[in-house]
Amino acid sequence: MKSEKQKIALLSLAEVIIPSLQTRPMVKEKLWENFCYFLGDMDTNSQKKIQLLLFALKILSVLRYGRSYPKMNFSQRERFFLWLLHFPIALIVAGATGLKSLIYVSYYSLDESWENIDYQGPLVQRELQKELQRETK
Amino acid sequence: MKLKDCYDVVVIGSGAGGGTAAEIFSRYVEKGLSVLVLEGGPFWKKENFNQKERDMSRIYFNRGAIFSKRLNIAVAAGRVVGGSTAVYTGVSFRPPEEVWQKWKKDYGLDFFNADFVQDTLDEIEEMIHVAEPPPSWDNDNNRLFREGCEKLDIPVKRLRLNLKGCQQQGLCNLGCTSGGKQGTLEVQIPLALSRGIELVHNAWVDHITPEEVVFSVKPAWPFTEANVLPEGNYKVKAKNIVLAAGSLHTPPLLLRSQKYLRTSPKNIGRYLTLHPAFNVNAIYPQVIKNDRGFPKTYYSDAFSDSEGYYLETSFYFPGVTAKNIPHMGKSHEEMMKKYRQMMSILLLSHDPARFYNRVKIDRRGNTVLDYRVDEEVQNSLIQGLRRAAAVFLAAGCEEMVFPACQKEKITPADAKNLDKLISKRYLNLIKTPLSSAHPQGGARMGADPKKSVVSPEGKLHNHDNIFIADASLFPTSVKVNPYETVMLLSHYVAKQVVKRAWGG
Ligand SMILES: Cc1cc2nc3c(=O)[nH]c(=O)nc-3n(C[C@H](O)[C@H](O)[C@H](O)COP(=O)(O)OP(=O)(O)OC[C@H]3O[C@@H](n4cnc5c(N)ncnc54)[C@H](O)[C@@H]3O)c2cc1C
């Protein structure tokens, strides 16, 4: 998952799932990094399903609203994703649910999200953490 | 490290099953038994665990979620030296007598008797330090669970745990940095290594033949131990092969090896049970700091026979918690803001062993999980969800968000309507998938080769030197958290291997 278009689509969806992201562009960047880090370690089947869903997001939004997902306003994006979550094809619903879960895991495993939920994070502070972050980049 | 031309025993996997077997074999190394353990995951030592969900979820297959084909359940399993015991919580149950009596009667596992179970588990429990935790370890999550149950006259019991020097950091499922959790990563594997067994990590076994194990060594990750063999493909000869790759990977390994084996593939991967679970959360008015302290000290088996489930305390880190809360958007974010006011209950449903529930392989030989949640399990889940909601309310919760619920939020005003609000009508496992950490079965042990994969001595049917020693042996779900039963069976099978290696 490297394309700029995928990134834009994913982040415009992430805003709907976690609305406070709308005003935090730096955190969105980190979420994207984290998302790629998680996805990169998953099996090819899961990777394919997620990419397919992002593709479906694009196609279906054009078919339904005549414009691509990132170009819709917030409430349209929200309505559209809820529509996907109730879609008559189970695979689409499952894919949308999976994508939503991965966005949550990618966001709430970021240090930047912890302040909002008063989570104090790991008890061990290791050099390893910094280096693993460097490795991801 | 230089591989020997041939080993007396090659063990595949180093989790509850493989680690236990390796420890038994290591007792004979001094007498000349050569033992090699091949573990597909990295050797990730506690000194290098960093307690971050982001990094530590790599310790699992597929970041902690092996999805079923139907996407109705996601299974967690460890991919590391220590297997799932590197990430388990250490809840220690002996197999219930009614279960092993059934295994004995219906599947011909005649070695089961009260003395065997007690003596073997006494030995294992002593080695891995199983005991009841002191009351001082109970955090609010556990206290509230007990309080809620007591108000409803639901009997609660104290869990037993396998710990030594636990610091109650509350992050067991991200790997224990203190080594307090006494899984095979901390106990059996180091002991076996100290006695001279050989271990190759990052060694993914592709297939076996009756004489050989074929594997490849994958690159080592940063901050895990360096590889002991260069990356590449290997074959090693083995007089005895012990498969302990777990329920999700032992059957696929057998299927990938099928053309070299004389065992019928009919039952391989079948009768898989998953102990499907919902983890549900509720918000309390006060800060209860459940992310620290031991996550699990109480459970209730009061509805095990009548409604088919256990309730256990639990608590997870933020990413997994967020994923477990249904819905999305602003209300979800508001709920997560109250993470420190949150309490969790784990609902574990007993699933019957069905022929159609299985692990198989795709064209590339990868694991495919095909699992249906049948009516009986769905009914039990609904009853369990209602019961968990009642416990939360009795303990004073303000609100909760539940799967299979008509309303977005349940509040104390809904106390009398739980049966209506939580109903099978609203259960949609695609939108709120189940989770599992207890896969069992898939290489059923049994006396009748037509109905099983492995003999009561632990040998693959029609083979004398291929053994299985992991959770895939279970003929049915053991109903309780399974690791002690895995160790019990593995201990028994390892002794059969020793008998064979030593010529009876
Ligand atoms: C998060 C979590 C919490 C849990 N908590 C508890 C608990 O509190 N109490 C309890 O009783 N149980 C618990 N369990 C379940 C328990 O850990 C398992 O039942 C038990 O470890 C299963 O043992 P096993 O040997 O069958 O498989 P595992 O312990 O999973 O070991 C299998 C090993 O085989 C390796 N492997 C797989 N395929 C290959 C291959 N092709 N080549 C080489 N190596 C391979 C894997 O990497 C792994 O290390 C928990 C599990 C999880 C995931």
Short mmCIF file of N, CA, C and O in Angstrom, two decimals, chain B residues 395-492:
data_model
loop_
_atom_site.label_atom_id
_atom_site.label_comp_id
_atom_site.label_asym_id
_atom_site.label_seq_id
_atom_site.Cartn_x
_atom_site.Cartn_y
_atom_site.Cartn_z
N ALA B 395 -23.17 -4.26 38.87
CA ALA B 395 -21.94 -3.69 39.46
C ALA B 395 -21.91 -2.17 39.34
O ALA B 395 -20.93 -1.55 39.72
N GLY B 396 -22.97 -1.59 38.77
CA GLY B 396 -23.08 -0.13 38.78
C GLY B 396 -22.62 0.58 37.52
O GLY B 396 -22.27 1.75 37.57
N CYS B 397 -22.65 -0.09 36.38
CA CYS B 397 -22.17 0.58 35.17
C CYS B 397 -23.17 1.64 34.69
O CYS B 397 -24.36 1.58 35.01
N GLU B 398 -22.65 2.59 33.92
CA GLU B 398 -23.45 3.71 33.42
C GLU B 398 -24.03 3.41 32.05
O GLU B 398 -25.15 3.77 31.72
N GLU B 399 -23.20 2.80 31.24
CA GLU B 399 -23.62 2.48 29.87
C GLU B 399 -22.73 1.40 29.28
O GLU B 399 -21.60 1.19 29.74
N MET B 400 -23.25 0.74 28.26
CA MET B 400 -22.45 -0.27 27.57
C MET B 400 -22.90 -0.37 26.12
O MET B 400 -24.04 -0.06 25.79
N VAL B 401 -21.95 -0.80 25.30
CA VAL B 401 -22.24 -0.98 23.88
C VAL B 401 -22.03 -2.46 23.59
O VAL B 401 -20.96 -2.99 23.85
N PHE B 402 -23.06 -3.11 23.06
CA PHE B 402 -23.01 -4.56 22.92
C PHE B 402 -23.25 -5.02 21.49
O PHE B 402 -24.02 -4.39 20.75
N PRO B 403 -22.64 -6.15 21.12
CA PRO B 403 -23.06 -6.77 19.85
C PRO B 403 -24.45 -7.37 20.03
O PRO B 403 -24.89 -7.56 21.17
N ALA B 404 -25.13 -7.65 18.95
CA ALA B 404 -26.46 -8.28 18.97
C ALA B 404 -27.47 -7.47 19.78
O ALA B 404 -28.37 -8.03 20.42
N CYS B 405 -27.33 -6.16 19.77
CA CYS B 405 -28.21 -5.34 20.60
C CYS B 405 -29.01 -4.38 19.71
O CYS B 405 -28.47 -3.80 18.77
N GLN B 406 -30.26 -4.20 20.06
CA GLN B 406 -31.14 -3.34 19.27
C GLN B 406 -30.74 -1.87 19.41
O GLN B 406 -30.85 -1.09 18.47
N LYS B 407 -30.31 -1.49 20.61
CA LYS B 407 -29.97 -0.09 20.86
C LYS B 407 -28.46 0.13 20.78
O LYS B 407 -27.68 -0.77 21.07
N GLU B 408 -28.07 1.36 20.45
CA GLU B 408 -26.63 1.63 20.37
C GLU B 408 -26.00 1.51 21.76
O GLU B 408 -24.90 0.98 21.92
N LYS B 409 -26.72 2.03 22.78
CA LYS B 409 -26.18 1.96 24.14
C LYS B 409 -27.20 1.37 25.08
O LYS B 409 -28.38 1.71 25.02
N ILE B 410 -26.74 0.55 26.00
CA ILE B 410 -27.62 0.04 27.05
C ILE B 410 -27.30 0.84 28.31
O ILE B 410 -26.13 1.06 28.63
N THR B 411 -28.34 1.29 29.02
CA THR B 411 -28.14 2.05 30.26
C THR B 411 -28.91 1.37 31.39
O THR B 411 -29.70 0.44 31.13
N PRO B 412 -28.73 1.83 32.64
CA PRO B 412 -29.45 1.18 33.74
C PRO B 412 -30.97 1.16 33.53
O PRO B 412 -31.65 0.24 34.00
N ALA B 413 -31.50 2.13 32.79
CA ALA B 413 -32.95 2.15 32.55
C ALA B 413 -33.41 0.93 31.75
O ALA B 413 -34.60 0.60 31.73
N ASP B 414 -32.47 0.27 31.09
CA ASP B 414 -32.84 -0.89 30.26
C ASP B 414 -32.77 -2.22 31.01
O ASP B 414 -32.98 -3.29 30.41
N ALA B 415 -32.48 -2.13 32.30
CA ALA B 415 -32.20 -3.36 33.06
C ALA B 415 -33.28 -4.43 32.89
O ALA B 415 -32.96 -5.62 32.81
N LYS B 416 -34.53 -4.02 32.81
CA LYS B 416 -35.60 -5.03 32.75
C LYS B 416 -35.84 -5.53 31.32
O LYS B 416 -36.61 -6.46 31.11
N ASN B 417 -35.20 -4.88 30.36
CA ASN B 417 -35.49 -5.23 28.96
C ASN B 417 -34.36 -5.96 28.25
O ASN B 417 -34.34 -6.03 27.03
N LEU B 418 -33.41 -6.46 29.01
CA LEU B 418 -32.23 -7.03 28.36
C LEU B 418 -32.57 -8.16 27.39
O LEU B 418 -31.98 -8.27 26.31
N ASP B 419 -33.56 -8.98 27.77
CA ASP B 419 -33.90 -10.11 26.90
C ASP B 419 -34.43 -9.65 25.55
O ASP B 419 -34.22 -10.30 24.53
N LYS B 420 -35.13 -8.51 25.58
CA LYS B 420 -35.67 -7.98 24.33
C LYS B 420 -34.58 -7.29 23.51
O LYS B 420 -34.49 -7.43 22.30
N LEU B 421 -33.76 -6.52 24.23
CA LEU B 421 -32.75 -5.70 23.54
C LEU B 421 -31.64 -6.54 22.92
O LEU B 421 -31.15 -6.26 21.84
N ILE B 422 -31.22 -7.56 23.67
CA ILE B 422 -30.13 -8.41 23.16
C ILE B 422 -30.77 -9.68 22.62
O ILE B 422 -31.34 -10.46 23.39
N SER B 423 -30.69 -9.84 21.34
CA SER B 423 -31.44 -10.95 20.75
C SER B 423 -30.73 -11.46 19.49
O SER B 423 -30.00 -10.73 18.84
N LYS B 424 -31.03 -12.72 19.19
CA LYS B 424 -30.40 -13.32 18.01
C LYS B 424 -30.78 -12.58 16.73
O LYS B 424 -30.04 -12.58 15.76
N ARG B 425 -31.94 -11.93 16.79
CA ARG B 425 -32.38 -11.14 15.64
C ARG B 425 -31.34 -10.09 15.23
O ARG B 425 -31.22 -9.71 14.10
N TYR B 426 -30.63 -9.58 16.24
CA TYR B 426 -29.67 -8.49 15.97
C TYR B 426 -28.23 -8.99 15.87
O TYR B 426 -27.30 -8.20 15.77
N LEU B 427 -28.07 -10.29 15.94
CA LEU B 427 -26.71 -10.84 15.89
C LEU B 427 -26.23 -10.86 14.43
O LEU B 427 -26.84 -11.52 13.60
N ASN B 428 -25.17 -10.11 14.16
CA ASN B 428 -24.61 -10.11 12.81
C ASN B 428 -23.11 -10.29 12.93
O ASN B 428 -22.37 -9.36 13.22
N LEU B 429 -22.69 -11.55 12.73
CA LEU B 429 -21.28 -11.87 13.01
C LEU B 429 -20.33 -11.30 11.98
O LEU B 429 -19.12 -11.29 12.18
N ILE B 430 -20.88 -10.82 10.88
CA ILE B 430 -20.01 -10.18 9.89
C ILE B 430 -19.66 -8.78 10.38
O ILE B 430 -18.55 -8.30 10.22
N LYS B 431 -20.63 -8.13 11.03
CA LYS B 431 -20.39 -6.76 11.51
C LYS B 431 -19.69 -6.75 12.86
O LYS B 431 -18.93 -5.84 13.17
N THR B 432 -20.01 -7.73 13.69
CA THR B 432 -19.33 -7.82 14.99
C THR B 432 -18.77 -9.24 15.11
O THR B 432 -19.38 -10.10 15.76
N PRO B 433 -17.62 -9.47 14.47
CA PRO B 433 -17.09 -10.83 14.45
C PRO B 433 -16.69 -11.31 15.85
O PRO B 433 -16.38 -10.51 16.73
N LEU B 434 -16.72 -12.61 15.99
CA LEU B 434 -16.26 -13.23 17.23
C LEU B 434 -14.74 -13.27 17.25
O LEU B 434 -14.09 -13.07 16.23
N SER B 435 -14.19 -13.56 18.42
CA SER B 435 -12.75 -13.78 18.45
C SER B 435 -12.49 -15.13 19.11
O SER B 435 -13.37 -15.69 19.77
N SER B 436 -11.30 -15.63 18.91
CA SER B 436 -10.93 -16.91 19.52
C SER B 436 -9.45 -16.91 19.82
O SER B 436 -8.65 -16.39 19.05
N ALA B 437 -9.10 -17.51 20.96
CA ALA B 437 -7.68 -17.72 21.27
C ALA B 437 -7.45 -19.18 21.65
O ALA B 437 -6.37 -19.53 22.10
N HIS B 438 -8.50 -20.01 21.49
CA HIS B 438 -8.41 -21.39 21.96
C HIS B 438 -8.75 -22.40 20.86
O HIS B 438 -9.64 -23.23 21.05
N PRO B 439 -8.08 -22.36 19.72
CA PRO B 439 -8.39 -23.38 18.71
C PRO B 439 -8.01 -24.77 19.20
O PRO B 439 -6.97 -24.95 19.83
N GLN B 440 -8.88 -25.73 18.94
CA GLN B 440 -8.66 -27.11 19.40
C GLN B 440 -9.15 -28.07 18.32
O GLN B 440 -10.10 -27.76 17.62
N GLY B 441 -8.54 -29.24 18.24
CA GLY B 441 -8.97 -30.26 17.29
C GLY B 441 -8.36 -30.04 15.92
O GLY B 441 -7.51 -29.18 15.72
N GLY B 442 -8.79 -30.86 14.96
CA GLY B 442 -8.26 -30.78 13.60
C GLY B 442 -7.39 -31.99 13.26
O GLY B 442 -7.18 -32.31 12.09
N ALA B 443 -6.85 -32.66 14.28
CA ALA B 443 -6.15 -33.94 14.07
C ALA B 443 -6.58 -34.84 15.22
O ALA B 443 -5.80 -35.23 16.09
N ARG B 444 -7.86 -35.13 15.21
CA ARG B 444 -8.52 -35.82 16.33
C ARG B 444 -7.81 -37.11 16.72
O ARG B 444 -7.45 -37.92 15.87
N MET B 445 -7.67 -37.29 18.02
CA MET B 445 -7.10 -38.52 18.55
C MET B 445 -8.25 -39.50 18.79
O MET B 445 -9.28 -39.12 19.35
N GLY B 446 -8.08 -40.74 18.37
CA GLY B 446 -9.16 -41.71 18.58
C GLY B 446 -8.73 -43.10 18.14
O GLY B 446 -7.80 -43.26 17.34
N ALA B 447 -9.42 -44.08 18.69
CA ALA B 447 -9.04 -45.46 18.40
C ALA B 447 -9.49 -45.89 17.00
O ALA B 447 -8.87 -46.75 16.38
N ASP B 448 -10.55 -45.30 16.49
CA ASP B 448 -11.09 -45.72 15.20
C ASP B 448 -10.48 -44.87 14.07
O ASP B 448 -10.80 -43.68 13.95
N PRO B 449 -9.64 -45.48 13.23
CA PRO B 449 -8.98 -44.70 12.17
C PRO B 449 -9.97 -44.06 11.19
O PRO B 449 -9.64 -43.09 10.53
N LYS B 450 -11.19 -44.61 11.14
CA LYS B 450 -12.17 -44.01 10.21
C LYS B 450 -12.69 -42.68 10.73
O LYS B 450 -13.23 -41.88 10.00
N LYS B 451 -12.57 -42.49 12.04
CA LYS B 451 -13.15 -41.29 12.63
C LYS B 451 -12.11 -40.36 13.25
O LYS B 451 -12.44 -39.42 13.96
N SER B 452 -10.85 -40.68 13.03
CA SER B 452 -9.82 -39.87 13.69
C SER B 452 -8.57 -39.80 12.81
O SER B 452 -8.51 -40.42 11.75
N VAL B 453 -7.58 -39.08 13.28
CA VAL B 453 -6.34 -38.88 12.50
C VAL B 453 -5.16 -39.51 13.22
O VAL B 453 -4.20 -39.98 12.61
N VAL B 454 -5.25 -39.54 14.55
CA VAL B 454 -4.12 -39.96 15.38
C VAL B 454 -4.58 -41.06 16.32
O VAL B 454 -5.70 -41.01 16.85
N SER B 455 -3.73 -42.04 16.55
CA SER B 455 -4.09 -43.15 17.44
C SER B 455 -4.00 -42.72 18.90
O SER B 455 -3.40 -41.69 19.20
N PRO B 456 -4.55 -43.52 19.81
CA PRO B 456 -4.44 -43.16 21.24
C PRO B 456 -2.99 -43.15 21.76
O PRO B 456 -2.77 -42.71 22.88
N GLU B 457 -2.03 -43.60 20.97
CA GLU B 457 -0.61 -43.44 21.40
C GLU B 457 -0.03 -42.14 20.85
O GLU B 457 1.16 -41.87 21.04
N GLY B 458 -0.84 -41.40 20.13
CA GLY B 458 -0.34 -40.13 19.59
C GLY B 458 0.28 -40.26 18.22
O GLY B 458 0.84 -39.30 17.69
N LYS B 459 0.19 -41.48 17.60
CA LYS B 459 0.80 -41.69 16.28
C LYS B 459 -0.22 -41.40 15.18
O LYS B 459 -1.38 -41.81 15.30
N LEU B 460 0.27 -40.80 14.13
CA LEU B 460 -0.55 -40.61 12.95
C LEU B 460 -0.97 -42.00 12.46
O LEU B 460 -0.11 -42.89 12.36
N HIS B 461 -2.26 -42.21 12.17
CA HIS B 461 -2.69 -43.54 11.73
C HIS B 461 -1.86 -44.00 10.53
O HIS B 461 -1.58 -43.22 9.63
N ASN B 462 -1.50 -45.26 10.55
CA ASN B 462 -0.70 -45.90 9.49
C ASN B 462 0.77 -45.46 9.49
O ASN B 462 1.48 -45.71 8.53
N HIS B 463 1.18 -44.77 10.51
CA HIS B 463 2.60 -44.41 10.65
C HIS B 463 3.05 -44.72 12.06
O HIS B 463 2.30 -44.51 13.01
N ASP B 464 4.29 -45.18 12.13
CA ASP B 464 4.80 -45.58 13.43
C ASP B 464 5.69 -44.52 14.07
O ASP B 464 5.95 -44.56 15.27
N ASN B 465 6.16 -43.58 13.24
CA ASN B 465 7.17 -42.65 13.77
C ASN B 465 6.76 -41.18 13.62
O ASN B 465 7.56 -40.30 13.80
N ILE B 466 5.47 -40.95 13.26
CA ILE B 466 5.02 -39.55 13.17
C ILE B 466 3.97 -39.34 14.28
O ILE B 466 2.94 -40.04 14.31
N PHE B 467 4.27 -38.42 15.15
CA PHE B 467 3.41 -38.19 16.33
C PHE B 467 2.84 -36.76 16.28
O PHE B 467 3.43 -35.88 15.67
N ILE B 468 1.74 -36.59 16.98
CA ILE B 468 1.20 -35.23 17.14
C ILE B 468 1.07 -34.95 18.64
O ILE B 468 0.67 -35.83 19.42
N ALA B 469 1.46 -33.74 19.02
CA ALA B 469 1.49 -33.42 20.45
C ALA B 469 1.06 -31.97 20.67
O ALA B 469 1.84 -31.16 21.19
N ASP B 470 -0.14 -31.64 20.25
CA ASP B 470 -0.61 -30.27 20.48
C ASP B 470 -2.13 -30.23 20.57
O ASP B 470 -2.78 -31.28 20.63
N ALA B 471 -2.70 -29.02 20.53
CA ALA B 471 -4.15 -28.87 20.73
C ALA B 471 -4.96 -29.54 19.63
O ALA B 471 -6.16 -29.77 19.81
N SER B 472 -4.33 -29.84 18.50
CA SER B 472 -5.12 -30.43 17.42
C SER B 472 -5.61 -31.85 17.77
O SER B 472 -6.51 -32.36 17.14
N LEU B 473 -5.02 -32.46 18.79
CA LEU B 473 -5.43 -33.81 19.19
C LEU B 473 -6.84 -33.86 19.80
O LEU B 473 -7.50 -34.90 19.74
N PHE B 474 -7.30 -32.76 20.39
CA PHE B 474 -8.55 -32.80 21.16
C PHE B 474 -9.70 -33.37 20.32
O PHE B 474 -10.05 -32.83 19.27
N PRO B 475 -10.36 -34.42 20.81
CA PRO B 475 -11.50 -34.95 20.05
C PRO B 475 -12.69 -34.00 20.03
O PRO B 475 -13.46 -33.96 19.07
N THR B 476 -12.86 -33.25 21.12
CA THR B 476 -13.93 -32.24 21.20
C THR B 476 -13.34 -31.07 21.97
O THR B 476 -12.23 -31.15 22.48
N SER B 477 -14.13 -30.00 22.10
CA SER B 477 -13.66 -28.87 22.91
C SER B 477 -13.52 -29.33 24.36
O SER B 477 -14.36 -30.06 24.87
N VAL B 478 -12.45 -28.87 25.01
CA VAL B 478 -12.28 -29.25 26.42
C VAL B 478 -13.12 -28.34 27.33
O VAL B 478 -13.21 -28.56 28.53
N LYS B 479 -13.73 -27.34 26.74
CA LYS B 479 -14.67 -26.41 27.41
C LYS B 479 -13.98 -25.36 28.28
O LYS B 479 -14.49 -24.28 28.45
N VAL B 480 -12.86 -25.69 28.88
CA VAL B 480 -12.14 -24.70 29.71
C VAL B 480 -10.96 -24.17 28.91
O VAL B 480 -10.63 -24.70 27.84
N ASN B 481 -10.28 -23.15 29.43
CA ASN B 481 -9.07 -22.65 28.77
C ASN B 481 -8.10 -23.83 28.62
O ASN B 481 -7.86 -24.56 29.59
N PRO B 482 -7.53 -24.02 27.44
CA PRO B 482 -7.01 -25.36 27.11
C PRO B 482 -5.54 -25.69 27.39
O PRO B 482 -5.15 -26.85 27.26
N TYR B 483 -4.70 -24.69 27.77
CA TYR B 483 -3.27 -25.02 27.69
C TYR B 483 -2.84 -26.18 28.58
O TYR B 483 -1.98 -26.98 28.20
N GLU B 484 -3.45 -26.33 29.77
CA GLU B 484 -3.01 -27.45 30.64
C GLU B 484 -3.33 -28.79 29.98
O GLU B 484 -2.56 -29.75 30.11
N THR B 485 -4.46 -28.85 29.29
CA THR B 485 -4.82 -30.11 28.63
C THR B 485 -3.86 -30.39 27.48
O THR B 485 -3.51 -31.54 27.21
N VAL B 486 -3.42 -29.31 26.79
CA VAL B 486 -2.43 -29.49 25.71
C VAL B 486 -1.14 -30.07 26.32
O VAL B 486 -0.58 -31.05 25.81
N MET B 487 -0.71 -29.49 27.43
CA MET B 487 0.53 -29.98 28.05
C MET B 487 0.38 -31.42 28.54
O MET B 487 1.29 -32.23 28.42
N LEU B 488 -0.81 -31.72 29.07
CA LEU B 488 -1.07 -33.08 29.56
C LEU B 488 -0.94 -34.09 28.42
O LEU B 488 -0.25 -35.11 28.54
N LEU B 489 -1.59 -33.80 27.29
CA LEU B 489 -1.55 -34.73 26.16
C LEU B 489 -0.14 -34.80 25.57
O LEU B 489 0.34 -35.88 25.21
N SER B 490 0.52 -33.65 25.50
CA SER B 490 1.85 -33.63 24.93
C SER B 490 2.83 -34.42 25.80
O SER B 490 3.69 -35.16 25.29
N HIS B 491 2.69 -34.28 27.09
CA HIS B 491 3.52 -35.02 28.04
C HIS B 491 3.35 -36.52 27.80
O HIS B 491 4.32 -37.28 27.72
N TYR B 492 2.09 -36.92 27.64
CA TYR B 492 1.79 -38.34 27.41
C TYR B 492 2.38 -38.82 26.08
O TYR B 492 3.05 -39.87 26.01
#
